Short mmCIF file of C-alpha atoms in Angstrom, two decimals:
data_model
loop_
_atom_site.label_atom_id
_atom_site.label_comp_id
_atom_site.label_asym_id
_atom_site.label_seq_id
_atom_site.Cartn_x
_atom_site.Cartn_y
_atom_site.Cartn_z
CA UNK A 11 -17.47 16.88 23.14
CA UNK A 12 -16.77 13.88 25.21
CA UNK A 13 -13.33 12.73 25.96
CA UNK A 14 -12.69 9.02 26.01
CA UNK A 15 -9.85 7.26 27.87
CA UNK A 16 -8.08 3.87 27.13
CA UNK A 17 -8.96 0.92 29.02
CA UNK A 18 -6.02 -1.32 30.32
CA UNK A 19 -7.05 -3.96 27.68
CA UNK A 20 -6.70 -1.32 24.79
CA UNK A 21 -3.56 -0.02 26.41
CA UNK A 22 -1.70 -3.32 26.49
CA UNK A 23 -2.82 -3.81 22.74
CA UNK A 24 -1.25 -0.54 21.93
CA UNK A 25 1.96 -1.11 23.77
CA UNK A 26 2.31 -4.54 22.20
CA UNK A 27 2.17 -2.68 18.61
CA UNK A 28 4.71 -0.08 19.58
CA UNK A 29 7.30 -3.06 20.48
CA UNK A 30 6.45 -4.83 17.12
CA UNK A 31 6.78 -1.96 15.09
CA UNK A 32 10.21 -0.92 17.07
CA UNK A 33 11.51 -4.36 16.32
CA UNK A 34 10.41 -4.18 12.52
CA UNK A 35 12.10 -0.93 12.01
CA UNK A 36 15.21 -1.04 13.98
CA UNK A 37 16.12 -4.85 14.69
CA UNK A 38 18.18 -6.49 15.65
CA UNK A 39 17.85 -4.89 19.23
CA UNK A 40 18.33 -5.89 22.70
CA UNK A 41 15.61 -5.47 25.32
CA UNK A 42 17.47 -2.66 26.50
CA UNK A 43 17.42 -0.88 23.48
CA UNK A 44 13.75 -1.38 22.97
CA UNK A 45 13.25 -0.22 26.43
CA UNK A 46 15.03 2.94 25.51
CA UNK A 47 13.10 3.50 22.29
CA UNK A 48 9.82 2.93 23.63
CA UNK A 49 10.19 4.62 26.80
CA UNK A 50 8.19 1.67 28.51
CA UNK A 51 9.27 0.16 31.95
CA UNK A 52 11.79 -2.66 31.61
CA UNK A 53 9.22 -5.26 33.29
CA UNK A 54 6.47 -4.20 30.44
CA UNK A 55 9.08 -4.70 27.83
CA UNK A 56 9.93 -8.36 29.50
CA UNK A 57 6.18 -9.13 29.39
CA UNK A 58 5.65 -8.12 26.01
CA UNK A 59 8.66 -9.69 24.78
CA UNK A 60 7.51 -13.11 26.42
CA UNK A 61 4.13 -12.84 24.89
CA UNK A 62 5.47 -11.99 21.24
CA UNK A 63 7.98 -15.07 21.60
CA UNK A 64 5.40 -17.28 22.65
CA UNK A 65 3.23 -16.26 19.83
CA UNK A 66 6.22 -16.97 17.43
CA UNK A 67 6.27 -13.32 16.26
CA UNK A 68 9.94 -12.43 17.37
CA UNK A 69 13.17 -14.71 17.83
CA UNK A 70 16.48 -14.44 19.21
CA UNK A 71 19.01 -13.87 16.33
CA UNK A 72 22.20 -13.77 17.97
CA UNK A 73 24.22 -12.57 21.05
CA UNK A 74 26.07 -9.33 20.89
CA UNK A 75 29.22 -8.83 23.01
CA UNK A 76 29.22 -5.86 25.10
CA UNK A 77 31.95 -4.19 27.46
CA UNK A 78 30.79 -5.77 30.54
CA UNK A 79 28.66 -8.58 31.63
CA UNK A 80 26.77 -11.15 29.72
CA UNK A 81 26.32 -10.57 25.96
CA UNK A 82 23.03 -8.96 25.21
CA UNK A 83 20.28 -11.23 23.41
CA UNK A 84 19.15 -9.48 20.10
CA UNK A 85 15.55 -9.79 18.94
CA UNK A 86 14.26 -9.72 15.38
CA UNK A 87 10.84 -10.38 13.71
CA UNK A 88 10.25 -14.09 13.00
CA UNK A 89 9.39 -14.19 9.32
CA UNK A 90 7.26 -17.39 9.79
CA UNK A 91 5.40 -15.75 12.67
CA UNK A 92 2.50 -14.58 10.50
CA UNK A 93 1.61 -14.48 7.07
CA UNK A 94 -0.79 -12.32 4.73
CA UNK A 95 -2.64 -12.50 1.41
CA UNK A 96 -2.40 -9.66 -0.85
CA UNK A 97 -4.89 -9.44 -3.59
CA UNK A 98 -5.60 -7.11 -6.53
CA UNK A 99 -8.25 -7.65 -9.28
CA UNK A 100 -8.66 -5.01 -12.08
CA UNK A 101 -9.56 -5.50 -15.81
CA UNK A 102 -10.13 -9.23 -15.48
CA UNK A 103 -6.44 -9.93 -14.12
CA UNK A 104 -6.34 -11.43 -10.63
CA UNK A 105 -3.26 -11.42 -8.55
CA UNK A 106 -2.81 -12.96 -5.38
CA UNK A 107 0.48 -12.97 -3.35
CA UNK A 108 1.30 -14.66 0.03
CA UNK A 109 3.97 -12.93 2.25
CA UNK A 110 5.37 -13.08 5.66
CA UNK A 111 5.61 -10.59 8.20
CA UNK A 112 8.90 -9.42 7.03
CA UNK A 113 7.40 -8.61 3.59
CA UNK A 114 9.07 -11.36 1.79
CA UNK A 115 6.70 -12.97 -1.27
CA UNK A 116 6.46 -16.62 -0.36
CA UNK A 117 4.10 -17.39 -3.30
CA UNK A 118 2.66 -15.66 -6.17
CA UNK A 119 -0.31 -16.35 -8.87
CA UNK A 120 -1.46 -14.34 -11.41
CA UNK A 121 -4.38 -15.36 -13.61
CA UNK A 122 -6.53 -13.75 -16.36
CA UNK A 123 -10.04 -14.49 -15.82
CA UNK A 124 -12.62 -15.45 -18.42
CA UNK A 125 -15.35 -13.92 -16.16
CA UNK A 126 -15.40 -10.61 -14.14
CA UNK A 127 -18.72 -11.56 -12.38
CA UNK A 128 -18.21 -11.14 -8.67
CA UNK A 129 -19.17 -14.72 -7.65
CA UNK A 130 -16.66 -16.05 -10.12
CA UNK A 131 -13.84 -13.91 -8.98
CA UNK A 132 -14.38 -14.56 -5.23
CA UNK A 133 -14.58 -18.29 -5.85
CA UNK A 134 -11.22 -17.94 -7.91
CA UNK A 135 -9.85 -16.08 -5.00
CA UNK A 136 -11.07 -18.91 -2.33
CA UNK A 137 -9.60 -21.70 -4.59
CA UNK A 138 -6.14 -19.99 -5.25
CA UNK A 139 -5.67 -18.99 -1.62
CA UNK A 140 -6.06 -22.48 -0.39
CA UNK A 141 -3.85 -23.99 -2.93
CA UNK A 142 -0.95 -21.67 -1.89
CA UNK A 143 -1.45 -22.44 1.74
CA UNK A 144 -1.10 -26.05 0.81
CA UNK A 145 1.67 -25.54 -1.48
CA UNK A 146 3.76 -23.45 0.98
CA UNK A 147 2.75 -25.75 4.13
CA UNK A 148 1.39 -22.65 5.98
CA UNK A 149 -1.08 -23.20 8.75
CA UNK A 150 -4.33 -21.17 8.32
CA UNK A 151 -4.17 -20.05 11.94
CA UNK A 152 -0.85 -18.37 11.01
CA UNK A 153 -2.44 -16.10 8.45
CA UNK A 154 -3.12 -12.56 9.92
CA UNK A 155 -5.81 -11.64 7.13
CA UNK A 156 -6.33 -10.76 3.50
CA UNK A 157 -5.97 -7.58 1.96
CA UNK A 158 -7.87 -6.74 -1.17
CA UNK A 159 -7.62 -3.73 -3.51
CA UNK A 160 -9.56 -2.66 -6.39
CA UNK A 161 -9.55 0.52 -8.33
CA UNK A 162 -12.61 1.97 -6.77
CA UNK A 163 -13.93 4.48 -4.27
CA UNK A 164 -15.03 2.39 -1.28
CA UNK A 165 -17.74 3.61 1.37
CA UNK A 166 -18.82 1.38 4.20
CA UNK A 167 -16.93 -1.51 2.77
CA UNK A 168 -18.98 -1.26 -0.70
CA UNK A 169 -17.84 0.06 -3.99
CA UNK A 170 -19.64 3.21 -4.81
CA UNK A 171 -17.49 4.24 -7.80
CA UNK A 172 -15.41 2.34 -10.03
CA UNK A 173 -12.30 3.04 -12.30
CA UNK A 174 -12.44 3.79 -15.84
CA UNK A 175 -13.47 0.21 -16.79
CA UNK A 176 -16.71 -0.65 -15.24
CA UNK A 177 -17.07 -4.07 -13.45
CA UNK A 178 -20.57 -5.16 -14.18
CA UNK A 179 -22.28 -6.27 -10.92
CA UNK A 180 -19.61 -5.06 -8.48
CA UNK A 181 -21.02 -1.40 -7.86
CA UNK A 182 -22.93 -1.44 -4.17
CA UNK A 183 -21.39 -5.25 -3.46
CA UNK A 184 -20.84 -5.89 0.27
CA UNK A 185 -17.45 -7.07 -1.02
CA UNK A 186 -15.56 -7.44 2.38
CA UNK A 187 -18.22 -9.44 3.96
CA UNK A 188 -18.82 -11.69 0.85
CA UNK A 189 -15.11 -12.46 0.57
CA UNK A 190 -14.66 -13.07 4.49
CA UNK A 191 -17.44 -15.39 4.27
CA UNK A 192 -15.77 -17.29 1.53
CA UNK A 193 -12.17 -17.41 3.10
CA UNK A 194 -13.32 -17.53 6.92
CA UNK A 195 -10.29 -15.13 7.26
CA UNK A 196 -10.18 -11.24 8.12
CA UNK A 197 -10.55 -9.29 5.09
CA UNK A 198 -9.42 -5.68 4.71
CA UNK A 199 -10.38 -3.47 1.81
CA UNK A 200 -8.60 -0.47 0.31
CA UNK A 201 -8.41 1.36 -3.00
CA UNK A 202 -5.25 0.51 -4.83
CA UNK A 203 -3.54 3.90 -4.61
CA UNK A 204 -3.66 4.17 -0.74
CA UNK A 205 -2.72 0.61 -0.58
CA UNK A 206 0.42 1.02 -2.48
CA UNK A 207 1.31 4.27 -0.24
CA UNK A 208 1.07 1.83 2.76
CA UNK A 209 3.10 -0.56 1.21
CA UNK A 210 5.96 2.14 0.35
CA UNK A 211 5.56 3.25 4.04
CA UNK A 212 6.11 -0.18 5.47
CA UNK A 213 8.66 -1.50 3.25
CA UNK A 214 9.86 1.05 0.58
CA UNK A 215 10.58 4.56 -0.27
CA UNK A 216 8.27 5.93 2.46
CA UNK A 217 10.04 3.84 5.21
CA UNK A 218 11.66 6.98 6.71
CA UNK A 219 8.96 9.22 5.85
CA UNK A 220 5.94 10.37 8.04
CA UNK A 221 4.34 13.06 5.64
CA UNK A 222 4.44 12.03 1.93
CA UNK A 223 2.03 12.13 -1.11
CA UNK A 224 2.06 8.80 -3.08
CA UNK A 225 0.96 9.44 -6.97
CA UNK A 226 -0.14 6.16 -8.26
CA UNK A 227 0.07 5.93 -12.12
CA UNK A 228 -2.10 3.18 -13.41
CA UNK A 229 -5.16 2.76 -15.96
CA UNK A 230 -5.73 6.29 -14.43
CA UNK A 231 -4.09 8.32 -11.70
CA UNK A 232 -4.74 7.71 -8.19
CA UNK A 233 -3.22 9.07 -4.79
CA UNK A 234 -2.58 8.39 -1.13
CA UNK A 235 -1.77 10.45 1.41
CA UNK A 236 0.45 9.99 4.47
CA UNK A 237 0.16 12.75 7.21
CA UNK A 238 2.07 12.27 10.69
CA UNK A 239 2.60 8.56 9.92
CA UNK A 240 -1.00 7.82 9.21
CA UNK A 241 -3.10 7.46 5.86
CA UNK A 242 -5.30 10.24 5.43
CA UNK A 243 -8.88 9.46 3.95
CA UNK A 244 -10.54 12.85 4.33
CA UNK A 245 -13.85 13.89 5.88
CA UNK A 246 -15.89 11.46 3.49
CA UNK A 247 -13.11 8.73 2.93
CA UNK A 248 -12.41 10.05 -0.64
CA UNK A 249 -9.06 12.02 -0.36
CA UNK A 250 -6.20 11.37 -2.98
CA UNK A 251 -8.12 11.75 -5.88
CA UNK A 252 -5.08 13.30 -7.43
CA UNK A 253 -6.08 12.32 -10.99
CA UNK A 254 -8.72 15.17 -10.92
CA UNK A 255 -6.37 17.91 -10.30
CA UNK A 256 -6.89 20.16 -13.06
CA UNK A 257 -3.51 20.76 -14.98
CA UNK A 258 -5.02 22.26 -18.06
CA UNK A 259 -8.09 24.67 -17.72
CA UNK A 260 -10.20 24.17 -20.47
CA UNK A 261 -8.27 21.00 -21.77
CA UNK A 262 -9.41 17.50 -22.40
CA UNK A 263 -12.65 16.49 -21.22
CA UNK A 264 -12.82 14.21 -18.11
CA UNK A 265 -15.65 11.69 -17.15
CA UNK A 266 -15.89 13.55 -13.91
CA UNK A 267 -17.25 16.31 -15.59
CA UNK A 268 -14.33 18.86 -15.76
CA UNK A 269 -11.62 19.47 -18.34
CA UNK A 270 -7.92 19.10 -17.98
CA UNK A 271 -7.55 16.58 -15.14
CA UNK A 272 -4.20 15.09 -14.75
CA UNK A 273 -5.69 11.53 -15.46
CA UNK A 274 -6.28 12.88 -19.07
CA UNK A 275 -2.62 13.27 -19.76
CA UNK A 276 -0.59 11.07 -17.46
CA UNK A 277 -2.19 7.47 -17.23
CA UNK A 278 -0.81 4.42 -18.45
CA UNK A 279 -3.94 4.23 -20.65
CA UNK A 280 -3.00 7.32 -22.42
CA UNK A 281 0.75 5.72 -23.17
CA UNK A 282 -1.19 2.54 -24.47
CA UNK A 283 -3.29 4.80 -26.74
CA UNK A 284 -0.11 6.89 -28.00
CA UNK A 285 1.41 3.46 -29.18
CA UNK A 286 -1.94 2.07 -30.27
CA UNK A 287 -4.47 4.14 -31.27
CA UNK A 288 -8.21 2.91 -30.85
CA UNK A 289 -7.03 1.02 -27.68
CA UNK A 290 -9.23 1.21 -24.48
CA UNK A 291 -8.50 2.08 -21.04
CA UNK A 292 -7.96 -1.45 -19.88
CA UNK A 293 -4.65 -2.87 -19.05
CA UNK A 294 -3.83 -6.09 -20.56
CA UNK A 295 -1.27 -8.82 -19.17
CA UNK A 296 1.58 -7.70 -21.74
CA UNK A 297 0.73 -3.98 -21.87
CA UNK A 298 3.45 -3.23 -19.53
CA UNK A 299 6.20 -5.02 -21.35
CA UNK A 300 5.12 -3.15 -24.48
CA UNK A 301 5.70 0.27 -22.91
CA UNK A 302 9.30 -1.02 -21.80
CA UNK A 303 10.23 -2.41 -25.21
CA UNK A 304 8.99 1.01 -26.55
CA UNK A 305 11.00 2.94 -24.16
CA UNK A 306 14.08 0.47 -25.00
CA UNK A 307 13.57 1.08 -28.67
CA UNK A 308 13.32 4.75 -28.50
CA UNK A 309 9.85 4.74 -29.82
CA UNK A 310 9.09 8.66 -30.56
CA UNK A 311 5.21 8.02 -29.71
CA UNK A 312 6.33 7.07 -26.19
CA UNK A 313 8.56 10.11 -25.91
CA UNK A 314 5.50 12.40 -26.87
CA UNK A 315 3.53 10.74 -23.97
CA UNK A 316 6.46 10.93 -21.34
CA UNK A 317 6.80 14.74 -22.25
CA UNK A 318 3.28 15.36 -21.98
CA UNK A 319 2.75 13.27 -18.78
CA UNK A 320 5.81 15.01 -17.13
CA UNK A 321 4.58 18.34 -17.83
CA UNK A 322 1.32 17.55 -16.23
CA UNK A 323 2.59 15.88 -13.35
CA UNK A 324 5.17 18.67 -12.79
CA UNK A 325 1.97 20.94 -12.02
CA UNK A 326 0.26 18.54 -9.92
CA UNK A 327 3.45 17.84 -7.68
CA UNK A 328 3.97 21.82 -6.98
CA UNK A 329 0.23 21.79 -6.11
CA UNK A 330 0.59 19.11 -3.69
CA UNK A 331 3.67 20.40 -2.08
CA UNK A 332 2.08 24.10 -1.85
CA UNK A 333 -1.00 22.53 -0.23
CA UNK A 334 0.53 19.73 2.18
CA UNK A 335 4.31 20.52 2.56
CA UNK A 336 5.01 16.98 2.26
CA UNK A 337 8.66 15.69 2.95
CA UNK A 338 8.48 14.04 -0.36
CA UNK A 339 6.28 13.20 -3.14
CA UNK A 340 6.56 9.42 -4.11
CA UNK A 341 5.73 8.50 -7.77
CA UNK A 342 4.95 4.83 -8.47
CA UNK A 343 2.20 2.66 -9.63
CA UNK A 344 2.48 -0.17 -12.36
CA UNK A 345 5.02 1.64 -14.45
CA UNK A 346 8.10 -0.61 -15.01
CA UNK A 347 11.21 1.05 -13.17
CA UNK A 348 13.12 2.18 -16.33
CA UNK A 349 9.74 3.78 -17.61
CA UNK A 350 9.10 5.48 -14.35
CA UNK A 351 12.75 6.62 -14.00
CA UNK A 352 12.65 8.20 -17.48
CA UNK A 353 9.23 9.93 -16.24
CA UNK A 354 11.02 11.35 -13.32
CA UNK A 355 13.93 12.48 -15.28
CA UNK A 356 11.71 14.61 -17.44
CA UNK A 357 9.71 16.03 -14.51
CA UNK A 358 12.83 17.47 -13.11
CA UNK A 359 13.74 20.09 -12.23
CA UNK A 360 10.54 20.86 -10.28
CA UNK A 361 9.31 24.82 -10.15
CA UNK A 362 9.59 26.34 -6.79
CA UNK A 363 7.18 25.56 -4.04
CA UNK A 364 7.15 25.93 -0.18
CA UNK A 365 9.15 22.38 -0.40
CA UNK A 366 12.06 24.10 -2.65
CA UNK A 367 14.52 24.65 0.21
CA UNK A 368 14.48 21.29 1.59
CA UNK A 369 17.80 19.92 1.08
CA UNK A 370 17.80 16.71 3.05
CA UNK A 371 15.15 14.70 0.99
CA UNK A 372 14.50 14.71 -2.86
CA UNK A 373 11.25 16.51 -3.75
CA UNK A 374 10.37 13.41 -5.90
CA UNK A 375 11.24 9.73 -5.10
CA UNK A 376 10.58 6.65 -7.22
CA UNK A 377 8.64 4.09 -5.55
CA UNK A 378 10.36 0.72 -4.88
CA UNK A 379 7.71 -1.76 -4.95
CA UNK A 380 7.33 -2.40 -8.58
CA UNK A 381 4.49 -3.26 -10.95
CA UNK A 382 2.91 -5.66 -8.39
CA UNK A 383 2.36 -2.72 -6.22
CA UNK A 384 -1.46 -3.23 -5.63
CA UNK A 385 -1.35 -6.82 -4.38
CA UNK A 386 1.96 -5.96 -2.33
CA UNK A 387 0.22 -2.77 -0.64
CA UNK A 388 -2.79 -5.02 -0.09
CA UNK A 389 -0.72 -7.72 1.76
CA UNK A 390 0.57 -4.90 3.90
CA UNK A 391 -2.96 -3.88 5.35
CA UNK A 392 -3.27 -6.71 7.86
CA UNK A 393 0.41 -6.24 8.82
CA UNK A 394 -0.22 -2.42 9.44
CA UNK A 395 -3.39 -3.86 11.43
CA UNK A 396 -1.38 -5.99 13.49
CA UNK A 397 1.88 -4.12 13.98
CA UNK A 398 1.13 -0.30 13.73
CA UNK A 399 0.07 1.23 17.09
CA UNK A 400 -1.64 4.10 15.25
CA UNK A 401 -3.00 2.65 11.93
CA UNK A 402 -4.77 -0.22 13.45
CA UNK A 403 -7.35 2.06 14.66
CA UNK A 404 -8.24 2.76 11.02
CA UNK A 405 -9.12 -0.77 10.25
CA UNK A 406 -10.41 -2.07 13.30
CA UNK A 407 -12.67 -0.11 15.64
CA UNK A 408 -11.50 -1.10 19.08
CA UNK A 409 -13.81 -0.38 21.77
CA UNK A 410 -12.53 2.55 23.85
CA UNK A 411 -14.38 2.78 27.06
CA UNK A 412 -14.34 5.86 29.68
CA UNK A 413 -12.26 5.32 32.69
#
């Protein structure tokens, strides 16, 4: 096996991302504090800060009084230094959000589309994003990129397997390139669960975690894995299919061919069926509100689903812990926060596992990003690509030449 070294340009980009990530996580910071935190030379820090300031990515926020000499200038991210679009499309519903690099949502548009044909959806995305840039007075050159999530398994930027509700004409579509051609912006693709995990790592419950599993409760059940601070996709890019952990041997049949998969007991689609028999698996616009109202009203049909989902998730969480020994399992997805809290309350206490003796971090944590998680997670993809010194390599293949 041939080992490759990093050329100077690659090292410079890596160091820039290290500094950006340090400022994002710990700001406000002085130059001296950044130097100590990163281990880089003071002159290197000075040069990088000058570049980032000129690019409008960092700003001086105040001067901190010290014991001696001149007060230290503190630095923070400049929210107006960059913007990203986060887009999710599922079951006829298109959600587009515009966020700044600090994670603040600047604009949000949710649409129910009469046609789910790929060309119609991509045209609507192009129209909506252009209107949002005009409305928010954001220059296109300030947009770092577009993150798009869809409930599917992706392979080489093509959809090779879709979620429970098939999208006619989408399978094998060169989605990334098609959208990139329309928007003339960099486009990053991800499945909804992994994007949600990345969003939680950047802004939510996983901000202080390096190793965690994310369970995404949506129309089905998905999963995202973070190992050593990086999303793990597996040898074939299909890791995180937590919904197909078998929690009831010989149980309900699953489209995957097995029986008793977690997805057959704990999904939002099953909650909706419990409330309204005969419903399909698609999640419509007002369905989450219906689930919230059922919880508030003490609807016994929802209670039955919560108990069944909790029992199945309890088994799955222990399996995940014993396999991966994560710092925590983050439970989220599209469920409203009160419903998520009720579900976690029923899951606890968890049976013993290799994680049982961890007293510092709860074994199960509620996600913080809410029902807009897919689009919010999508918006974080270009930010991670631009900031994270490690994760950027997962989205763009920087050329690394031997020394």
